[in-house]
Amino acid sequence: MLNRNSLTPYLFLIPACAIIGAFVLYPMLHAIAASLTDYNMITESRFVGLDNYAQLAEDPFFWNALQNTLLYLVIVVPVLVIAPIFLAILVNRSLPGIKLFRAIFYLPVITSLVVTGLIWKWLYEEQGLLNYFLMATGITDDPVAFLTDPANALFSVMAVTIWTGMGYYMVIYLAGLQSIPRDLYEAAEVEGISKFKQTLYITIPLLKPSIAVVSVMSSIAAMKVFEEIYVMTQGGPLDATKTLVYFIYQSAFEEFEMGYASAAGVVLFLMTLCFSLINLFMLRKDK
Amino acid sequence: MKHPAFAVLNRYLGLLLMAVVTIGPFLWLLSTALKSGDENIFQYPPSLLPEDPTLDNFWRVIESQPFMLYLKNSVLVAILSVTANLIFASLAAYPLARMEFKGKNLIFIVLLSSMMIPFQLLMIPVYSIAISLGLQNSYLGLILPHACSAFGVFLMRQAFLGIPRALEEAAMVEGLNRLQIWWHILLPLVKPSLATLAVFSFIAVWGDFLWPLIILDDPGYYTLPLGVNRLANTFSMDWRLVAAGAIFSIVPILIVFIFSQKYFIEGAMKGSVKG
């Protein structure tokens, strides 16, 4: 039973490897190969070398999508890295009812993004609740065209992504916070160091590993946004909310330019890979 | 120095404010779903409490759209996907945690790195593979891509590593084979991790939109997120109905969440930190 040439371990691994192989690893290679062809699922695929990539480089719609994705990264990621730290600090205290608050903050995480998107589309209506508040409090005089003005739409969608992600990253930080030894704070307390300085000099530095994890997870998530956009704006108005994934989806499933879409997919993959490698590097350095 | 009671009060104020931001939108959705056709849902000032609360919108949604069918599809797909993931991931995790064999490290590294590849990059080839396997418009097609996750293998491997080897050796002396050890000895000991994985894969399958959107064109196989999206398109934003449909799709996962809240939060913590 224990002999090293036994087939047993392989038998245990077969189902998992078959599924992950068929739906992740093989598709990965397939995607790279397809990006070098004019694959469209109708006519025979032809090898075109780097033509798709060259075409991407000249496609203003691709550049627009890339730009929107980068904007997403630059704005959403810092917010989702920093804000949930404070939320986690807020719930990391045994107070009566704190578990209920944690659960409430986690609620958007379990809700399907399609539903989340629809809820916000409703709040963003021209005569909707949000505009009512903005006007009632005198912040604006006229209703804001959250989703219909190209200047606002991308930011409005970002707000939804942030709202949805807060609870998730809060929980990750909460785990990090709970691994910080309590006596550090007790010592600081004795020294008379203020709560604010404790946060700055104890909590934040010791949260570094969690911060690294959240940075990468939120970056990868930001590069993948699709559902919110699909439901709220369909990429509009005037392509203002068209991101890379939306571009890939449209090229592949609406225009059937699968080879071309695959090339854009490879670009997206290289971007994600960069973030994963930066993360690994940072974690290494920490140790 | 600030009074401690004041600090606690401040904290509760912060918590309440965030709670309003978080559940406010859900409550507004619920309120809209309960408003009758006579009530102006765009009135100024908006009223959170419906004048004449009614379940009409829910009945209208269920009558005009096969929401019960969507619910059935969602439940079926979620249960089968989660079960498959639990079984396959923990099967694969056993040799990776406890056996010596050729290629172990390579398999582990390849599985781990597959966690880094987001589905969005794979949707085109996965679609064409699914088409060539005849998985379009089928439950199997909805389930298979969710049937085993590398994250699950990783999580279960961590759990198995924490079990003393002596238990396994004792079971071997008793004459149990590896499969029996896995089922009778190991699995019962890693129930919390199984629960975590179950909860995680449940959220992922239940909320999944992109994959079903790609692989289905027959509404007979639609899951709830697709149903809600279809509802939103059909009634060109009669918000009462859209809200009712959305609430309908939230309630089941909310029930699961309430009963297994512990695993949601703790599980997320476990999964993230060790990941």
Coordinates of N, CA and C in Angstrom, one line a residue, chain A residues 130-263:
Chain A
L130 N -30.2 58.7 -4.9 CA -28.9 59.4 -4.7 C -29.0 60.9 -5.2
N131 N -29.7 61.1 -6.3 CA -29.8 62.5 -6.7 C -30.7 63.3 -5.8
Y132 N -31.7 62.6 -5.2 CA -32.5 63.3 -4.2 C -31.7 63.8 -3.0
F133 N -30.8 62.9 -2.5 CA -29.9 63.3 -1.4 C -29.0 64.4 -1.8
L134 N -28.4 64.3 -3.0 CA -27.5 65.3 -3.4 C -28.1 66.7 -3.5
M135 N -29.4 66.7 -4.0 CA -30.0 68.0 -4.1 C -30.6 68.5 -2.8
A136 N -31.2 67.5 -2.0 CA -31.7 67.9 -0.7 C -30.7 68.5 0.2
T137 N -29.5 68.0 0.1 CA -28.4 68.5 1.0 C -27.7 69.7 0.3
G138 N -28.1 70.1 -0.9 CA -27.6 71.2 -1.5 C -26.2 71.0 -2.2
I139 N -25.8 69.8 -2.3 CA -24.5 69.5 -2.9 C -24.5 69.8 -4.4
T140 N -25.6 69.5 -5.0 CA -25.8 69.9 -6.4 C -27.2 70.5 -6.6
D141 N -27.3 71.3 -7.6 CA -28.6 71.9 -7.9 C -29.4 71.1 -8.9
D142 N -28.7 70.5 -9.8 CA -29.4 69.7 -10.8 C -29.0 68.3 -10.6
P143 N -29.9 67.4 -11.1 CA -29.5 65.9 -10.9 C -28.3 65.6 -11.7
V144 N -27.5 64.7 -11.1 CA -26.2 64.3 -11.8 C -26.6 63.1 -12.7
A145 N -26.1 63.2 -13.9 CA -26.3 62.1 -14.9 C -25.2 61.1 -14.6
F146 N -25.4 60.2 -13.6 CA -24.3 59.3 -13.2 C -23.9 58.4 -14.3
L147 N -24.9 57.7 -14.9 CA -24.5 56.7 -15.9 C -24.6 57.1 -17.3
T148 N -25.3 58.3 -17.6 CA -25.5 58.7 -18.9 C -24.6 59.7 -19.4
D149 N -23.8 60.3 -18.6 CA -22.8 61.3 -19.0 C -21.5 60.6 -19.1
P150 N -20.8 60.6 -20.3 CA -19.5 59.9 -20.4 C -18.5 60.4 -19.4
A151 N -18.6 61.6 -18.9 CA -17.6 62.1 -18.0 C -17.8 61.4 -16.6
N152 N -19.0 61.0 -16.3 CA -19.3 60.4 -15.0 C -19.3 58.9 -14.9
A153 N -19.7 58.3 -16.1 CA -20.1 56.9 -16.0 C -19.1 55.9 -15.4
L154 N -17.8 56.1 -15.9 CA -16.8 55.2 -15.4 C -16.6 55.3 -13.9
F155 N -16.7 56.5 -13.4 CA -16.5 56.7 -11.9 C -17.7 56.1 -11.2
S156 N -18.9 56.3 -11.7 CA -20.1 55.7 -11.1 C -20.0 54.2 -11.0
V157 N -19.5 53.6 -12.1 CA -19.3 52.1 -12.0 C -18.2 51.7 -11.0
M158 N -17.2 52.5 -11.0 CA -16.1 52.2 -10.0 C -16.6 52.2 -8.6
A159 N -17.5 53.2 -8.3 CA -18.1 53.3 -7.0 C -18.8 52.0 -6.6
V160 N -19.4 51.4 -7.5 CA -20.1 50.2 -7.3 C -19.1 49.0 -7.0
T161 N -18.1 49.0 -7.7 CA -17.0 48.0 -7.5 C -16.4 48.2 -6.1
I162 N -16.2 49.4 -5.7 CA -15.7 49.7 -4.4 C -16.7 49.3 -3.3
W163 N -17.9 49.6 -3.5 CA -18.9 49.3 -2.5 C -19.0 47.8 -2.3
T164 N -18.9 47.0 -3.4 CA -19.0 45.6 -3.4 C -17.8 45.0 -2.7
G165 N -16.6 45.6 -2.9 CA -15.4 44.9 -2.5 C -15.0 45.2 -1.0
M166 N -15.6 46.3 -0.5 CA -15.2 46.7 0.9 C -15.2 45.5 1.9
G167 N -16.4 44.9 1.9 CA -16.6 43.8 2.9 C -15.6 42.7 2.8
Y168 N -15.3 42.3 1.5 CA -14.4 41.2 1.3 C -13.0 41.5 1.8
Y169 N -12.5 42.7 1.4 CA -11.1 43.0 1.9 C -11.1 43.3 3.4
M170 N -12.2 43.8 3.9 CA -12.3 44.0 5.4 C -12.0 42.7 6.1
V171 N -12.6 41.6 5.6 CA -12.4 40.3 6.3 C -10.9 39.9 6.2
I172 N -10.3 40.1 5.1 CA -8.9 39.8 4.9 C -8.0 40.5 5.9
Y173 N -8.3 41.8 6.0 CA -7.6 42.6 7.0 C -7.9 42.2 8.4
L174 N -9.2 41.8 8.7 CA -9.5 41.4 10.0 C -8.7 40.2 10.4
A175 N -8.5 39.3 9.5 CA -7.6 38.2 9.8 C -6.2 38.6 10.1
G176 N -5.7 39.6 9.4 CA -4.4 40.1 9.6 C -4.3 40.8 11.0
L177 N -5.3 41.6 11.3 CA -5.4 42.3 12.6 C -5.4 41.3 13.8
Q178 N -6.1 40.2 13.6 CA -6.2 39.3 14.7 C -4.9 38.5 14.9
S179 N -4.0 38.6 14.0 CA -2.7 37.9 14.2 C -1.7 38.8 14.8
I180 N -2.0 40.1 15.0 CA -1.1 41.0 15.7 C -1.2 40.8 17.2
P181 N 0.0 40.5 17.8 CA 0.0 40.2 19.3 C -0.6 41.4 20.1
R182 N -1.5 41.1 21.0 CA -2.2 42.1 21.8 C -1.2 42.9 22.6
D183 N -0.1 42.3 23.1 CA 0.7 42.9 24.1 C 1.5 44.1 23.5
L184 N 1.6 44.1 22.2 CA 2.2 45.3 21.5 C 1.4 46.6 21.8
Y185 N 0.1 46.4 21.8 CA -0.8 47.5 22.0 C -0.8 47.9 23.5
E186 N -0.7 46.8 24.3 CA -0.7 47.1 25.8 C 0.5 47.9 26.2
A187 N 1.7 47.5 25.6 CA 2.9 48.2 25.9 C 2.8 49.6 25.4
A188 N 2.2 49.8 24.2 CA 2.1 51.2 23.7 C 1.2 52.0 24.6
E189 N 0.2 51.4 25.1 CA -0.8 52.0 26.0 C -0.1 52.5 27.3
V190 N 0.8 51.6 27.8 CA 1.6 52.0 29.0 C 2.5 53.2 28.7
E191 N 3.1 53.2 27.5 CA 3.9 54.3 27.1 C 3.2 55.6 26.9
G192 N 1.8 55.5 26.8 CA 1.0 56.6 26.6 C 1.0 57.1 25.1
I193 N 1.2 56.1 24.2 CA 1.1 56.4 22.8 C -0.3 56.5 22.3
S194 N -0.6 57.5 21.6 CA -2.0 57.7 21.2 C -2.5 56.6 20.3
K195 N -3.8 56.4 20.2 CA -4.5 55.4 19.4 C -4.1 55.6 17.9
F196 N -4.0 56.9 17.5 CA -3.7 57.2 16.1 C -2.3 56.7 15.8
K197 N -1.4 57.0 16.7 CA 0.0 56.6 16.5 C 0.2 55.1 16.5
Q198 N -0.6 54.5 17.4 CA -0.6 53.0 17.5 C -0.9 52.4 16.1
T199 N -2.0 53.0 15.5 CA -2.4 52.5 14.2 C -1.3 52.7 13.2
L200 N -0.7 53.9 13.2 CA 0.3 54.3 12.3 C 1.6 53.4 12.4
Y201 N 2.0 53.2 13.6 CA 3.3 52.6 13.8 C 3.3 51.1 14.2
I202 N 2.1 50.6 14.6 CA 2.0 49.2 14.9 C 1.2 48.5 13.9
T203 N -0.1 48.9 13.8 CA -1.1 48.2 13.0 C -0.6 48.2 11.5
I204 N -0.4 49.3 10.9 CA -0.2 49.4 9.5 C 1.1 48.6 9.1
P205 N 2.2 48.8 9.8 CA 3.4 48.0 9.4 C 3.2 46.5 9.6
L206 N 2.5 46.1 10.6 CA 2.3 44.6 10.8 C 1.3 44.1 9.9
L207 N 0.5 44.9 9.2 CA -0.5 44.5 8.3 C 0.1 44.3 6.9
K208 N 1.3 44.6 6.7 CA 2.0 44.6 5.4 C 1.6 43.3 4.6
P209 N 1.7 42.1 5.2 CA 1.4 41.0 4.3 C 0.0 41.0 3.8
S210 N -1.0 41.4 4.7 CA -2.3 41.5 4.2 C -2.5 42.6 3.1
I211 N -1.8 43.7 3.3 CA -1.8 44.8 2.4 C -1.4 44.3 1.0
A212 N -0.3 43.5 1.0 CA 0.2 42.9 -0.2 C -0.8 42.0 -0.9
V213 N -1.4 41.2 -0.1 CA -2.5 40.2 -0.6 C -3.6 41.0 -1.2
V214 N -4.1 42.0 -0.5 CA -5.2 42.8 -1.0 C -4.8 43.6 -2.2
S215 N -3.6 44.1 -2.3 CA -3.2 44.9 -3.4 C -3.3 44.0 -4.7
V216 N -2.8 42.8 -4.6 CA -2.8 42.0 -5.8 C -4.3 41.5 -6.1
M217 N -5.0 41.1 -5.1 CA -6.3 40.6 -5.3 C -7.2 41.7 -5.9
S218 N -7.1 42.9 -5.4 CA -7.9 44.0 -5.9 C -7.5 44.4 -7.3
S219 N -6.2 44.4 -7.6 CA -5.7 44.7 -8.9 C -6.2 43.7 -9.9
I220 N -6.1 42.4 -9.6 CA -6.6 41.4 -10.5 C -8.1 41.6 -10.7
A221 N -8.8 41.8 -9.6 CA -10.3 42.0 -9.7 C -10.6 43.2 -10.5
A222 N -9.9 44.3 -10.4 CA -10.2 45.5 -11.1 C -10.0 45.3 -12.6
M223 N -9.0 44.4 -13.0 CA -8.8 44.1 -14.4 C -9.9 43.2 -15.0
K224 N -10.7 42.6 -14.1 CA -11.6 41.6 -14.6 C -13.1 42.2 -14.6
V225 N -13.3 43.4 -14.2 CA -14.7 43.9 -14.1 C -15.4 43.7 -15.4
F226 N -16.6 43.2 -15.2 CA -17.5 42.9 -16.4 C -19.0 43.1 -16.0
E227 N -19.4 42.4 -15.0 CA -20.9 42.3 -14.7 C -21.5 43.7 -14.5
E228 N -20.8 44.5 -13.6 CA -21.4 45.8 -13.3 C -21.6 46.6 -14.5
I229 N -20.6 46.5 -15.4 CA -20.6 47.3 -16.6 C -21.7 46.8 -17.6
Y230 N -21.8 45.5 -17.7 CA -22.7 44.8 -18.6 C -24.2 45.2 -18.2
V231 N -24.4 45.2 -16.9 CA -25.8 45.5 -16.4 C -26.1 47.0 -16.4
M232 N -25.1 47.8 -16.0 CA -25.4 49.2 -15.8 C -25.3 50.1 -17.1
T233 N -24.3 49.9 -17.9 CA -24.0 50.8 -19.0 C -23.8 50.1 -20.4
Q234 N -23.6 48.8 -20.4 CA -23.3 48.1 -21.6 C -22.1 48.7 -22.3
G235 N -21.2 49.3 -21.5 CA -20.0 49.8 -22.1 C -20.1 51.3 -22.5
G236 N -21.3 51.8 -22.5 CA -21.6 53.2 -22.9 C -21.5 54.1 -21.8
P237 N -21.9 55.3 -21.8 CA -22.2 56.0 -23.1 C -20.9 56.4 -23.8
L238 N -20.9 56.3 -25.2 CA -19.8 56.6 -26.0 C -18.5 55.8 -25.6
D239 N -18.7 54.5 -25.3 CA -17.6 53.7 -24.9 C -16.9 54.1 -23.6
A240 N -17.5 55.0 -22.9 CA -16.8 55.5 -21.7 C -16.5 54.5 -20.6
T241 N -17.3 53.4 -20.6 CA -17.1 52.4 -19.6 C -16.7 51.0 -20.2
K242 N -16.2 51.1 -21.4 CA -15.8 49.8 -22.0 C -14.4 49.5 -21.5
T243 N -14.3 48.4 -20.8 CA -13.0 48.0 -20.3 C -12.4 46.8 -21.1
L244 N -11.3 46.3 -20.8 CA -10.6 45.3 -21.6 C -11.5 44.0 -21.6
V245 N -12.1 43.6 -20.5 CA -12.9 42.4 -20.5 C -14.1 42.6 -21.4
Y246 N -14.7 43.8 -21.3 CA -15.9 44.1 -22.1 C -15.5 44.1 -23.6
F247 N -14.3 44.6 -23.9 CA -13.8 44.6 -25.2 C -13.7 43.2 -25.8
I248 N -13.1 42.3 -24.9 CA -12.9 40.9 -25.3 C -14.2 40.3 -25.5
Y249 N -15.1 40.5 -24.6 CA -16.4 39.9 -24.7 C -17.1 40.2 -26.0
Q250 N -17.1 41.5 -26.3 CA -17.8 42.0 -27.5 C -17.1 41.5 -28.8
S251 N -15.8 41.6 -28.8 CA -15.1 41.1 -30.0 C -15.3 39.6 -30.2
A252 N -15.4 38.8 -29.1 CA -15.5 37.4 -29.2 C -17.0 37.0 -29.5
F253 N -17.9 37.5 -28.7 CA -19.2 36.9 -28.7 C -20.3 37.8 -29.4
E254 N -19.9 39.0 -29.8 CA -20.8 39.7 -30.6 C -20.3 39.9 -32.0
E255 N -19.0 40.0 -32.2 CA -18.4 40.1 -33.5 C -17.7 38.9 -34.0
F256 N -17.6 37.9 -33.1 CA -17.0 36.6 -33.5 C -15.6 36.7 -34.0
E257 N -14.9 37.7 -33.6 CA -13.5 37.7 -34.0 C -12.7 37.1 -32.8
M258 N -12.7 35.8 -32.8 CA -12.2 35.1 -31.6 C -10.7 35.2 -31.5
G259 N -10.0 35.2 -32.6 CA -8.5 35.3 -32.6 C -8.1 36.6 -32.1
Y260 N -8.8 37.6 -32.6 CA -8.5 39.0 -32.2 C -8.7 39.2 -30.7
A261 N -9.9 38.7 -30.3 CA -10.3 38.8 -28.9 C -9.2 38.1 -28.0
S262 N -8.8 36.9 -28.5 CA -7.8 36.2 -27.8 C -6.5 37.0 -27.6
A263 N -6.1 37.7 -28.6 CA -4.9 38.5 -28.5 C -5.1 39.6 -27.4

